[in-house]
């Protein structure tokens, strides 16, 4: 058995130096930092706005509220998608008030100004009462950039940011084999939470917390440090490749009996786990072989384009600044925190799970248990702490958020002390400093 293959090769290639900036508490607690981010960070990045699947017909609209901002994405007559600020050019009223709409034209609820789907003002009350004649045909909704990747629609407020596919590098290429274009969002949950948005970003930028916050994952995900691959890309994004279908090497599972969750995964692919007692690390290879052999017959047509690693491992893609995509062959988790409109000590946490549309499959196993394989089988917004789950594992991550926020407010906290494996946190904050501080100085 060789469980140490391909560990450090990529990290040498994608391991930029860091400066060692102090990660102080004020970035998690103060209005100044929040305002700096609103001015210099959030306009300069692409934001995941929604799903292509929700924009089928001309006039279909999805709305994305982000902090104090609100953006609508509108399907056009020619099948393209345009994004507009959700603000009426007349006197600023918000145009679309629900999460979704399907309309022939966009109508403001205040004085009925009416816009064509391409944002052009088409109808107003008393058109002759304007100096210079009717504003119709001359006034437009304020437009922002809108591009798509895979099943997703993104928007961006800044004209100088790289085009979406370039900005996403290297993920469009790296994730190609999974074939996510037609995956179905089954889970769509979000929650208001009592901590700064970066608390959970930091959490997703390290795996140091796995043994304490998610101890049960160690039975089927190898979080052992020598077996985990970290990469930090020139784009500012990073990834963590963790071996799946293999117990952790932190604990000596490999010479003992196959732990139960791993045994279950083996049985699901027709493998008797008993045969692997004493050499549990070998199960991963056996499952790769079984998935290759049996997968397409079970409807997993996407397996053919995946690498061996993709077939069994977990690929955590952490995009700067606030989007995480966690890939396995049968599930894509989207995890994100967004700032609260006014309070730096609050945020909105979002969790989507998408699944491949395997023919004949009626249900899928999600972080909320078995759910029907259909769009938004569970879609809800809650308040974290009220006992409503945002998904197993994610609940565990969020459980430290409030107490960390409280601790960061202490005069005694002097800045983070990071081990080497948390270098992605260091880099994240240095990039953030460059955006927020660099731009304003
Ligand atoms: S504010 Fe929209 S029509 Fe007046
Ligand atoms: Fe976690």
mmCIF file with all atom_site columns, N, CA, C and O in Angstrom, residues 130-147:
data_model
loop_
_atom_site.group_PDB
_atom_site.id
_atom_site.type_symbol
_atom_site.label_atom_id
_atom_site.label_alt_id
_atom_site.label_comp_id
_atom_site.label_asym_id
_atom_site.label_entity_id
_atom_site.label_seq_id
_atom_site.pdbx_PDB_ins_code
_atom_site.Cartn_x
_atom_site.Cartn_y
_atom_site.Cartn_z
_atom_site.occupancy
_atom_site.B_iso_or_equiv
_atom_site.pdbx_formal_charge
_atom_site.auth_seq_id
_atom_site.auth_comp_id
_atom_site.auth_asym_id
_atom_site.auth_atom_id
_atom_site.pdbx_PDB_model_num
ATOM 1  N N  . UNK A 1 130 ? -41.898 65.782 -19.067 1.00 0.00 ? 130 UNK A N  1
ATOM 2  C CA . UNK A 1 130 ? -40.446 65.779 -18.830 1.00 0.00 ? 130 UNK A CA 1
ATOM 3  C C  . UNK A 1 130 ? -39.773 66.775 -19.769 1.00 0.00 ? 130 UNK A C  1
ATOM 4  O O  . UNK A 1 130 ? -40.101 66.822 -20.962 1.00 0.00 ? 130 UNK A O  1
ATOM 5  N N  . UNK A 1 131 ? -38.865 67.536 -19.218 1.00 0.00 ? 131 UNK A N  1
ATOM 6  C CA . UNK A 1 131 ? -38.127 68.475 -20.041 1.00 0.00 ? 131 UNK A CA 1
ATOM 7  C C  . UNK A 1 131 ? -37.370 67.694 -21.119 1.00 0.00 ? 131 UNK A C  1
ATOM 8  O O  . UNK A 1 131 ? -36.709 66.701 -20.815 1.00 0.00 ? 131 UNK A O  1
ATOM 9  N N  . UNK A 1 132 ? -37.456 68.094 -22.327 1.00 0.00 ? 132 UNK A N  1
ATOM 10 C CA . UNK A 1 132 ? -36.774 67.372 -23.415 1.00 0.00 ? 132 UNK A CA 1
ATOM 11 C C  . UNK A 1 132 ? -37.594 66.220 -23.961 1.00 0.00 ? 132 UNK A C  1
ATOM 12 O O  . UNK A 1 132 ? -37.104 65.446 -24.772 1.00 0.00 ? 132 UNK A O  1
ATOM 13 N N  . UNK A 1 133 ? -38.814 66.068 -23.485 1.00 0.00 ? 133 UNK A N  1
ATOM 14 C CA . UNK A 1 133 ? -39.681 65.007 -24.020 1.00 0.00 ? 133 UNK A CA 1
ATOM 15 C C  . UNK A 1 133 ? -39.603 63.730 -23.214 1.00 0.00 ? 133 UNK A C  1
ATOM 16 O O  . UNK A 1 133 ? -38.895 63.644 -22.203 1.00 0.00 ? 133 UNK A O  1
ATOM 17 N N  . UNK A 1 134 ? -40.316 62.753 -23.672 1.00 0.00 ? 134 UNK A N  1
ATOM 18 C CA . UNK A 1 134 ? -40.437 61.499 -22.915 1.00 0.00 ? 134 UNK A CA 1
ATOM 19 C C  . UNK A 1 134 ? -39.070 60.852 -22.651 1.00 0.00 ? 134 UNK A C  1
ATOM 20 O O  . UNK A 1 134 ? -38.206 60.811 -23.544 1.00 0.00 ? 134 UNK A O  1
ATOM 21 N N  . UNK A 1 135 ? -38.865 60.337 -21.446 1.00 0.00 ? 135 UNK A N  1
ATOM 22 C CA . UNK A 1 135 ? -37.597 59.617 -21.156 1.00 0.00 ? 135 UNK A CA 1
ATOM 23 C C  . UNK A 1 135 ? -37.584 58.196 -21.736 1.00 0.00 ? 135 UNK A C  1
ATOM 24 O O  . UNK A 1 135 ? -36.550 57.541 -21.714 1.00 0.00 ? 135 UNK A O  1
ATOM 25 N N  . UNK A 1 136 ? -38.730 57.749 -22.257 1.00 0.00 ? 136 UNK A N  1
ATOM 26 C CA . UNK A 1 136 ? -38.789 56.368 -22.761 1.00 0.00 ? 136 UNK A CA 1
ATOM 27 C C  . UNK A 1 136 ? -37.787 56.183 -23.909 1.00 0.00 ? 136 UNK A C  1
ATOM 28 O O  . UNK A 1 136 ? -37.638 57.050 -24.763 1.00 0.00 ? 136 UNK A O  1
ATOM 29 N N  . UNK A 1 137 ? -37.112 55.045 -23.915 1.00 0.00 ? 137 UNK A N  1
ATOM 30 C CA . UNK A 1 137 ? -36.107 54.753 -24.941 1.00 0.00 ? 137 UNK A CA 1
ATOM 31 C C  . UNK A 1 137 ? -34.759 55.379 -24.630 1.00 0.00 ? 137 UNK A C  1
ATOM 32 O O  . UNK A 1 137 ? -33.752 55.001 -25.222 1.00 0.00 ? 137 UNK A O  1
ATOM 33 N N  . UNK A 1 138 ? -34.739 56.363 -23.723 1.00 0.00 ? 138 UNK A N  1
ATOM 34 C CA . UNK A 1 138 ? -33.475 57.052 -23.402 1.00 0.00 ? 138 UNK A CA 1
ATOM 35 C C  . UNK A 1 138 ? -32.909 56.593 -22.056 1.00 0.00 ? 138 UNK A C  1
ATOM 36 O O  . UNK A 1 138 ? -31.693 56.553 -21.865 1.00 0.00 ? 138 UNK A O  1
ATOM 37 N N  . UNK A 1 139 ? -33.782 56.285 -21.131 1.00 0.00 ? 139 UNK A N  1
ATOM 38 C CA . UNK A 1 139 ? -33.326 55.896 -19.790 1.00 0.00 ? 139 UNK A CA 1
ATOM 39 C C  . UNK A 1 139 ? -33.236 54.371 -19.726 1.00 0.00 ? 139 UNK A C  1
ATOM 40 O O  . UNK A 1 139 ? -34.080 53.661 -20.284 1.00 0.00 ? 139 UNK A O  1
ATOM 41 N N  . UNK A 1 140 ? -32.191 53.880 -19.050 1.00 0.00 ? 140 UNK A N  1
ATOM 42 C CA . UNK A 1 140 ? -31.989 52.432 -18.931 1.00 0.00 ? 140 UNK A CA 1
ATOM 43 C C  . UNK A 1 140 ? -31.724 52.059 -17.479 1.00 0.00 ? 140 UNK A C  1
ATOM 44 O O  . UNK A 1 140 ? -31.154 52.851 -16.725 1.00 0.00 ? 140 UNK A O  1
ATOM 45 N N  . UNK A 1 141 ? -32.088 50.850 -17.137 1.00 0.00 ? 141 UNK A N  1
ATOM 46 C CA . UNK A 1 141 ? -31.657 50.321 -15.838 1.00 0.00 ? 141 UNK A CA 1
ATOM 47 C C  . UNK A 1 141 ? -30.138 50.279 -15.832 1.00 0.00 ? 141 UNK A C  1
ATOM 48 O O  . UNK A 1 141 ? -29.508 50.052 -16.873 1.00 0.00 ? 141 UNK A O  1
ATOM 49 N N  . UNK A 1 142 ? -29.584 50.470 -14.673 1.00 0.00 ? 142 UNK A N  1
ATOM 50 C CA . UNK A 1 142 ? -28.128 50.458 -14.546 1.00 0.00 ? 142 UNK A CA 1
ATOM 51 C C  . UNK A 1 142 ? -27.653 49.005 -14.627 1.00 0.00 ? 142 UNK A C  1
ATOM 52 O O  . UNK A 1 142 ? -28.026 48.166 -13.804 1.00 0.00 ? 142 UNK A O  1
ATOM 53 N N  . UNK A 1 143 ? -26.818 48.743 -15.637 1.00 0.00 ? 143 UNK A N  1
ATOM 54 C CA . UNK A 1 143 ? -26.443 47.352 -15.924 1.00 0.00 ? 143 UNK A CA 1
ATOM 55 C C  . UNK A 1 143 ? -25.076 47.020 -15.333 1.00 0.00 ? 143 UNK A C  1
ATOM 56 O O  . UNK A 1 143 ? -24.221 47.890 -15.208 1.00 0.00 ? 143 UNK A O  1
ATOM 57 N N  . UNK A 1 144 ? -24.880 45.767 -14.965 1.00 0.00 ? 144 UNK A N  1
ATOM 58 C CA . UNK A 1 144 ? -23.558 45.325 -14.543 1.00 0.00 ? 144 UNK A CA 1
ATOM 59 C C  . UNK A 1 144 ? -23.201 44.039 -15.274 1.00 0.00 ? 144 UNK A C  1
ATOM 60 O O  . UNK A 1 144 ? -24.034 43.464 -15.971 1.00 0.00 ? 144 UNK A O  1
ATOM 61 N N  . UNK A 1 145 ? -21.960 43.619 -15.130 1.00 0.00 ? 145 UNK A N  1
ATOM 62 C CA . UNK A 1 145 ? -21.501 42.477 -15.924 1.00 0.00 ? 145 UNK A CA 1
ATOM 63 C C  . UNK A 1 145 ? -22.172 41.189 -15.456 1.00 0.00 ? 145 UNK A C  1
ATOM 64 O O  . UNK A 1 145 ? -22.425 40.993 -14.267 1.00 0.00 ? 145 UNK A O  1
ATOM 65 N N  . UNK A 1 146 ? -22.421 40.300 -16.405 1.00 0.00 ? 146 UNK A N  1
ATOM 66 C CA . UNK A 1 146 ? -23.093 39.048 -16.098 1.00 0.00 ? 146 UNK A CA 1
ATOM 67 C C  . UNK A 1 146 ? -22.506 37.974 -17.007 1.00 0.00 ? 146 UNK A C  1
ATOM 68 O O  . UNK A 1 146 ? -22.502 38.127 -18.226 1.00 0.00 ? 146 UNK A O  1
ATOM 69 N N  . UNK A 1 147 ? -21.948 36.920 -16.437 1.00 0.00 ? 147 UNK A N  1
ATOM 70 C CA . UNK A 1 147 ? -21.393 35.825 -17.232 1.00 0.00 ? 147 UNK A CA 1
ATOM 71 C C  . UNK A 1 147 ? -21.745 34.503 -16.564 1.00 0.00 ? 147 UNK A C  1
ATOM 72 O O  . UNK A 1 147 ? -22.159 34.478 -15.394 1.00 0.00 ? 147 UNK A O  1
#
